[in-house]
Structures are given as structure tokens and as C-alpha cells.
PDB file of C-alpha atoms in Angstrom:
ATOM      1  CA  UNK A 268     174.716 110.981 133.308  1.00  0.00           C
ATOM      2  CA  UNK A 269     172.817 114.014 133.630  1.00  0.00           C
ATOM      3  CA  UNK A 270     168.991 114.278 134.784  1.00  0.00           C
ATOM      4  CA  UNK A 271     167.705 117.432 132.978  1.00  0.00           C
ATOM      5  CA  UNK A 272     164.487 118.921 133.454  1.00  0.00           C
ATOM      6  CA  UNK A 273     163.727 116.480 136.023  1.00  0.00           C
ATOM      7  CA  UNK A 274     162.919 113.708 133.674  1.00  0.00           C
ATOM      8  CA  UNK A 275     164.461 110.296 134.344  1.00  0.00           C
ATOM      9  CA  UNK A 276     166.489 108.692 131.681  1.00  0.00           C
ATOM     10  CA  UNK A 277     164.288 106.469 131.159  1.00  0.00           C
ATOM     11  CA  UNK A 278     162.170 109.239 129.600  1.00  0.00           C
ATOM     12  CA  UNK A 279     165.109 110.136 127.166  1.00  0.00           C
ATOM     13  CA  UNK A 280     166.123 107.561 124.752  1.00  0.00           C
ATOM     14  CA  UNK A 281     167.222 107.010 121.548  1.00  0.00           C
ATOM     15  CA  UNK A 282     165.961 104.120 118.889  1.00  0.00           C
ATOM     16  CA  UNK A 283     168.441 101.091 119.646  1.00  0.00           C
ATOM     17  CA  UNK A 284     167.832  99.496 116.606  1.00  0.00           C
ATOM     18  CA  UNK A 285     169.166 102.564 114.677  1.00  0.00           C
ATOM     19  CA  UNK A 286     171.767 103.050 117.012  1.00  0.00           C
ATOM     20  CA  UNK A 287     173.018  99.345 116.650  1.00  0.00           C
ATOM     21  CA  UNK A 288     172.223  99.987 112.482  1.00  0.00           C
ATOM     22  CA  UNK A 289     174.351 102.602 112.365  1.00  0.00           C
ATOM     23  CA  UNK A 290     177.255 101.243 115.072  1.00  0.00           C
ATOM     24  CA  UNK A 291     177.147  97.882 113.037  1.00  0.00           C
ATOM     25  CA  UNK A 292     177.234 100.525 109.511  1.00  0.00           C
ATOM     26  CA  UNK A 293     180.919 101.821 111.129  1.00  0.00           C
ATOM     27  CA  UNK A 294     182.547  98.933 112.242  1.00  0.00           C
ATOM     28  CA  UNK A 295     184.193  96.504 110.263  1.00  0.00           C
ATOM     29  CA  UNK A 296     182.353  92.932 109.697  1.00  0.00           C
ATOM     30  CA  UNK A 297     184.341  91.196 111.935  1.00  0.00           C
ATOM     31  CA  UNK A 298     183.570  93.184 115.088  1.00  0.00           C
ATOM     32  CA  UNK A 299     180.741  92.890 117.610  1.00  0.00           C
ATOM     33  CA  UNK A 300     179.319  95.479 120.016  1.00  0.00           C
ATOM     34  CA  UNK A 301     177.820  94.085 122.519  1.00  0.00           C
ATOM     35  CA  UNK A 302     174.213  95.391 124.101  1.00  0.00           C
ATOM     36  CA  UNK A 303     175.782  97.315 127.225  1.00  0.00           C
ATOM     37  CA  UNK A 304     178.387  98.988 124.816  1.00  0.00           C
ATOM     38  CA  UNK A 305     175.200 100.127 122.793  1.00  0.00           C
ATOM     39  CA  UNK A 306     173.265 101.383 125.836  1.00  0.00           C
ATOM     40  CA  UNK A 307     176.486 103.326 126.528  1.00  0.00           C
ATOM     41  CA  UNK A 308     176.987 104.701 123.129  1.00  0.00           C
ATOM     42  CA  UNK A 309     173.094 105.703 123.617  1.00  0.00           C
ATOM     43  CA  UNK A 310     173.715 107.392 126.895  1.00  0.00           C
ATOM     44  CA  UNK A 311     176.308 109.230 125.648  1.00  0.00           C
ATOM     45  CA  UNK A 312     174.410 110.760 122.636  1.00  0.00           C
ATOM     46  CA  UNK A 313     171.901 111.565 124.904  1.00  0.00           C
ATOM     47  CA  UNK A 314     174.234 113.803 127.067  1.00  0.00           C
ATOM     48  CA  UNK A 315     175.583 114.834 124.006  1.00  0.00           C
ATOM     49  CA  UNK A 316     172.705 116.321 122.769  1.00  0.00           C
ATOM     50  CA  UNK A 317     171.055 117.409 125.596  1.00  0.00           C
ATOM     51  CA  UNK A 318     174.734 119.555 126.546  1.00  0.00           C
ATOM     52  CA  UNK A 319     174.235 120.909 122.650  1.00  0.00           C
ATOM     53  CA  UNK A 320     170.564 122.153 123.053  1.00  0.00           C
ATOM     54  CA  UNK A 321     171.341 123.959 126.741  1.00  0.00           C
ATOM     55  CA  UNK A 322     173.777 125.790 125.105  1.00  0.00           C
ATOM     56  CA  UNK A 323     171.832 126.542 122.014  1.00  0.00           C
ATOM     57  CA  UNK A 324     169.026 127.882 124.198  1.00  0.00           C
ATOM     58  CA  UNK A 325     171.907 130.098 125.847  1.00  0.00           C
ATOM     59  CA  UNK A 326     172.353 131.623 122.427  1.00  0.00           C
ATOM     60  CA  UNK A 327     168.885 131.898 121.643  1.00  0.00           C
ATOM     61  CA  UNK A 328     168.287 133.511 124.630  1.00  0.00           C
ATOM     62  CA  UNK A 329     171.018 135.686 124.449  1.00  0.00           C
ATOM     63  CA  UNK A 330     169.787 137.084 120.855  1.00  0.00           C
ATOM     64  CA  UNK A 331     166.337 137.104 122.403  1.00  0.00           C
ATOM     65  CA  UNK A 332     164.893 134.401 120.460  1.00  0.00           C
ATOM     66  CA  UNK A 333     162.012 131.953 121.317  1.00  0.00           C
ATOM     67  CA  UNK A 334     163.127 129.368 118.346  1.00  0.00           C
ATOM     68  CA  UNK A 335     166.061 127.609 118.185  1.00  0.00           C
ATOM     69  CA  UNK A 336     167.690 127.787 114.568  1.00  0.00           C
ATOM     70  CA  UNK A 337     170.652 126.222 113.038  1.00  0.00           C
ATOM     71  CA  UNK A 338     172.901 128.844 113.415  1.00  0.00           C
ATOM     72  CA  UNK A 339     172.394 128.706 117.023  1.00  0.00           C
ATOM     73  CA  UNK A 340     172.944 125.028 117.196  1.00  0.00           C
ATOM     74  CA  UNK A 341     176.114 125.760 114.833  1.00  0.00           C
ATOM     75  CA  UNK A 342     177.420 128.742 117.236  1.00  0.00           C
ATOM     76  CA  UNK A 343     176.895 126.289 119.921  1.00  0.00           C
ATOM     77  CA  UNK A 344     178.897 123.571 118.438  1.00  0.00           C
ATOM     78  CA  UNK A 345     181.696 125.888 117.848  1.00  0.00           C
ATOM     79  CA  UNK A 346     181.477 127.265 121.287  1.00  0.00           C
ATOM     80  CA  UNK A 347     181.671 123.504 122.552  1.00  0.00           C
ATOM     81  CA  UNK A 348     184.808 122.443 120.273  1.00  0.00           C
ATOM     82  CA  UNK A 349     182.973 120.589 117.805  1.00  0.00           C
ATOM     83  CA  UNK A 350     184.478 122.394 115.225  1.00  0.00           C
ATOM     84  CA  UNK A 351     184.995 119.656 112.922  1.00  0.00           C
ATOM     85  CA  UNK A 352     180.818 119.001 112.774  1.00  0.00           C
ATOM     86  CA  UNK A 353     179.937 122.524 111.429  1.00  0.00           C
ATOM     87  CA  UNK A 354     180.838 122.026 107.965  1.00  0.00           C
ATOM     88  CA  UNK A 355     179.063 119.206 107.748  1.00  0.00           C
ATOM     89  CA  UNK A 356     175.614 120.560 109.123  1.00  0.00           C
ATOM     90  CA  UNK A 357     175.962 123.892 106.746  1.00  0.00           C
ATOM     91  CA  UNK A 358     175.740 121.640 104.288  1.00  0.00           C
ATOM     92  CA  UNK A 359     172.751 119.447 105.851  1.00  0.00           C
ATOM     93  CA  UNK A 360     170.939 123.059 106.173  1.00  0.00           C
ATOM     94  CA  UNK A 361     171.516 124.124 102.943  1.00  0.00           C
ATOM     95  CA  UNK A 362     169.664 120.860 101.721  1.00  0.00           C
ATOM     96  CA  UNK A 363     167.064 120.942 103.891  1.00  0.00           C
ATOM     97  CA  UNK A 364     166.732 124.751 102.663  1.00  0.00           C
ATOM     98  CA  UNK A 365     166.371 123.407  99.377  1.00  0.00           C
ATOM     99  CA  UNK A 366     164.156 120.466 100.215  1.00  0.00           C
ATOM    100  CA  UNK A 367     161.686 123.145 101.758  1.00  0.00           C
ATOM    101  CA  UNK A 368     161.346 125.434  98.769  1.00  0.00           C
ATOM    102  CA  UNK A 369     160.383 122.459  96.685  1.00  0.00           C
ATOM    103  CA  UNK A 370     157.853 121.500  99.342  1.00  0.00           C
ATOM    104  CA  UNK A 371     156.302 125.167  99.134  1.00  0.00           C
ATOM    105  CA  UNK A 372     156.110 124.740  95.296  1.00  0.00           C
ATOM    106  CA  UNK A 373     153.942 121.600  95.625  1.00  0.00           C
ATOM    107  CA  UNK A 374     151.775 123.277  98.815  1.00  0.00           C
ATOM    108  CA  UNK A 375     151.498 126.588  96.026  1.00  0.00           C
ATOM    109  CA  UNK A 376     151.040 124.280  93.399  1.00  0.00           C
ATOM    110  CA  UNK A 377     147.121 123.282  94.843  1.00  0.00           C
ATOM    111  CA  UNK A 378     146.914 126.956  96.459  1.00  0.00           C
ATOM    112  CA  UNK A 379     147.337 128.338  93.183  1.00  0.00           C
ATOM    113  CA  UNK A 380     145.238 125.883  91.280  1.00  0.00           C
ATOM    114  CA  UNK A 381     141.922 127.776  91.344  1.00  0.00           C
ATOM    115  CA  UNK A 382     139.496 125.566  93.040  1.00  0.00           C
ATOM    116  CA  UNK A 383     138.358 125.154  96.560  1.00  0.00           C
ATOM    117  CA  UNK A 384     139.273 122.237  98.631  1.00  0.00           C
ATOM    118  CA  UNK A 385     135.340 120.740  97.883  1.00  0.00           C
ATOM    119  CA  UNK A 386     136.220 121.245  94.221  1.00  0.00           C
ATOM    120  CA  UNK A 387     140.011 119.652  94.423  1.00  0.00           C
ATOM    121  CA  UNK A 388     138.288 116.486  96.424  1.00  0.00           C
ATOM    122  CA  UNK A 389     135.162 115.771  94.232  1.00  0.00           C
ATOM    123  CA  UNK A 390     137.668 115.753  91.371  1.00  0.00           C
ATOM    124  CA  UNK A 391     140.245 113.151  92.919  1.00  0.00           C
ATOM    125  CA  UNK A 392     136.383 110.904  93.734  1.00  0.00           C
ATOM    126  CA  UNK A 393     136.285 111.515  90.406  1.00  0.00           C
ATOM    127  CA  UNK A 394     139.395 110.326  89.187  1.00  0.00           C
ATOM    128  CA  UNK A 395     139.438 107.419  91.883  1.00  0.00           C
ATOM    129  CA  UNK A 396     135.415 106.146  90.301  1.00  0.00           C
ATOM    130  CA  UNK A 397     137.516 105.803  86.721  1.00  0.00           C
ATOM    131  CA  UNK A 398     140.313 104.653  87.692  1.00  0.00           C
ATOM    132  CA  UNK A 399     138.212 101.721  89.376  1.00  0.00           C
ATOM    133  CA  UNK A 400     135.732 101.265  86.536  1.00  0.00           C
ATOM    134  CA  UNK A 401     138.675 101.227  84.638  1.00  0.00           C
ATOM    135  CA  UNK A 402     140.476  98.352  86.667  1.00  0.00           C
ATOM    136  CA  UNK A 403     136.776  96.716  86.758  1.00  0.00           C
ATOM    137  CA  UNK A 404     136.521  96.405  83.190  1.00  0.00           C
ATOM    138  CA  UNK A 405     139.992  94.959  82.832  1.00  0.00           C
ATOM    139  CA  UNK A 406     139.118  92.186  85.402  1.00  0.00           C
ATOM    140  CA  UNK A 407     136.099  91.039  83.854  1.00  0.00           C
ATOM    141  CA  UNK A 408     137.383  89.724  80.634  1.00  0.00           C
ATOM    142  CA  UNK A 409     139.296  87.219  82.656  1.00  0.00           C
ATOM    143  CA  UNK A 410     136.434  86.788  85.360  1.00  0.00           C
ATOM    144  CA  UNK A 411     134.650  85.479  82.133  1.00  0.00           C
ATOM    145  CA  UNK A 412     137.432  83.317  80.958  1.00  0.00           C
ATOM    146  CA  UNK A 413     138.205  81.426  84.591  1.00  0.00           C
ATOM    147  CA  UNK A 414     134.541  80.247  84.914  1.00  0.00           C
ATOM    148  CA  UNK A 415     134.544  78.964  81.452  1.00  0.00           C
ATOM    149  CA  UNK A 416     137.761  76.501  82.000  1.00  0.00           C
TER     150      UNK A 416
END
């Protein structure tokens, strides 16, 4: 395999226990895949995606961008003949697209709220002193009742 950016491959991995989760997810029961197979499989995603991102910096470049977005990565695939993946990955974007917006609601939500970030943590200290008087109070009814038996 490759050695890109003069790291050694021992510097570019991939998790083997999700690789072998998800190899052991697509193959029937009643097949095995042994460790080297594995450690192939893992070398080969690792070419795979380090061809992928050389030629989405190519496009990036080429637009005269500094970040590479998904539409480079999908212009890439396309370029590579990986045509069948792009559908797919629209449709990852668009819910990650989606995912975001409802994370900047939440981060707006406490933004928006009016207080400073003093104010916003004296009130959780707050809320964390009552909820543990609370849970206190519950416990001592049967503190009282295990030392009596």
C-alpha cells in the first residue's frame, strides 16, 4: 500500500473491533473472517480513503478552497467511479444538515436565554442543592426505619 505524507502505516489505522463488527454485521452466521483477512480489509479502506481525500483536495484546490466539503468529496467519488456511493452520502449530508440546525437551536436556546454564563451556572448549583436535599429527605425516612429493625 501507499505511504502518504511520509507517515508509516502504522500511523494510519482504522478501529479493528469496528471493522470486524461491521465485517461480522455483513456476512452470514456461518462464515468466519479470519484476523489477516481483517487487517487486509483495513488496509484497503485505508488506501481507499486516503486515494478519496487526495483527490478531494485536488478539487478543493482547484475551486480555491482551504476546507474540504461534501460536495468535493462527492465530485471526487464521481470522478473515481464510485458512482453508486453518491446517493447514499447526499442523503447522509442532508441529515447531518438537519442534525446541525437542531444543534444551533439548543446552542441559541442558552444564547438567547437572557442571563450570563455566572447567572446560567449559579442557577443549575441551584437546582443541583434541591435536587439533593430533595433525594436527602427521601433517604432519611428509611435511614430511620433500617436502624430501628
Amino acid at each position: 500500500m501507499s505511504d502518504h505524507l511520509g507517515q508509516s502505516n502504522e500511523d494510519l489505522t482504522l478501529p479493528k473491533a469496528t471493522v470486524q463488527k461491521i465485517i461480522s454485521e455483513v456476512l452470514p452466521s456461518e462464515l468466519t473472517f479470519s484476523k489477516e483477512a481483517r487487517d487486509v480489509v483495513i488496509e484497503c479502506c485505508i488506501e481507499f480513503i486516503m486515494i478519496l481525500s487526495d483527490s478531494s483536495n485536488d478539487i478543493a484546490e482547484k475551486e480555491s478552497k482551504k476546507t474540504i466539503a461534501s460536495d468535493h468529496v462527492i465530485k471526487a467519488l464521481q470522478e473515481l467511479g464510485f458512482e453508486e456511493y453518491i446517493e447514499p452520502i447526499e442523503k447522509v449530508v442532508v441529515e447531518h444538515k438537519e442534525a446541525q440546525k437542531g444543534r444551533e437551536k439548543k446552542n441559541n436556546k442558552f444564547q438567547n436565554s437572557g442571563f450570563t454564563e455566572e447567572e446560567l451556572l449559579r442557577q443549575q448549583e441551584e437546582l443541583f442543592r434541591q435536587s439533593r436535599s430533595r433525594l436527602q429527605n427521601q433517604m432519611e425516612p428509611d435511614a430511620k426505619e433500617v436502624k430501628t429493625e
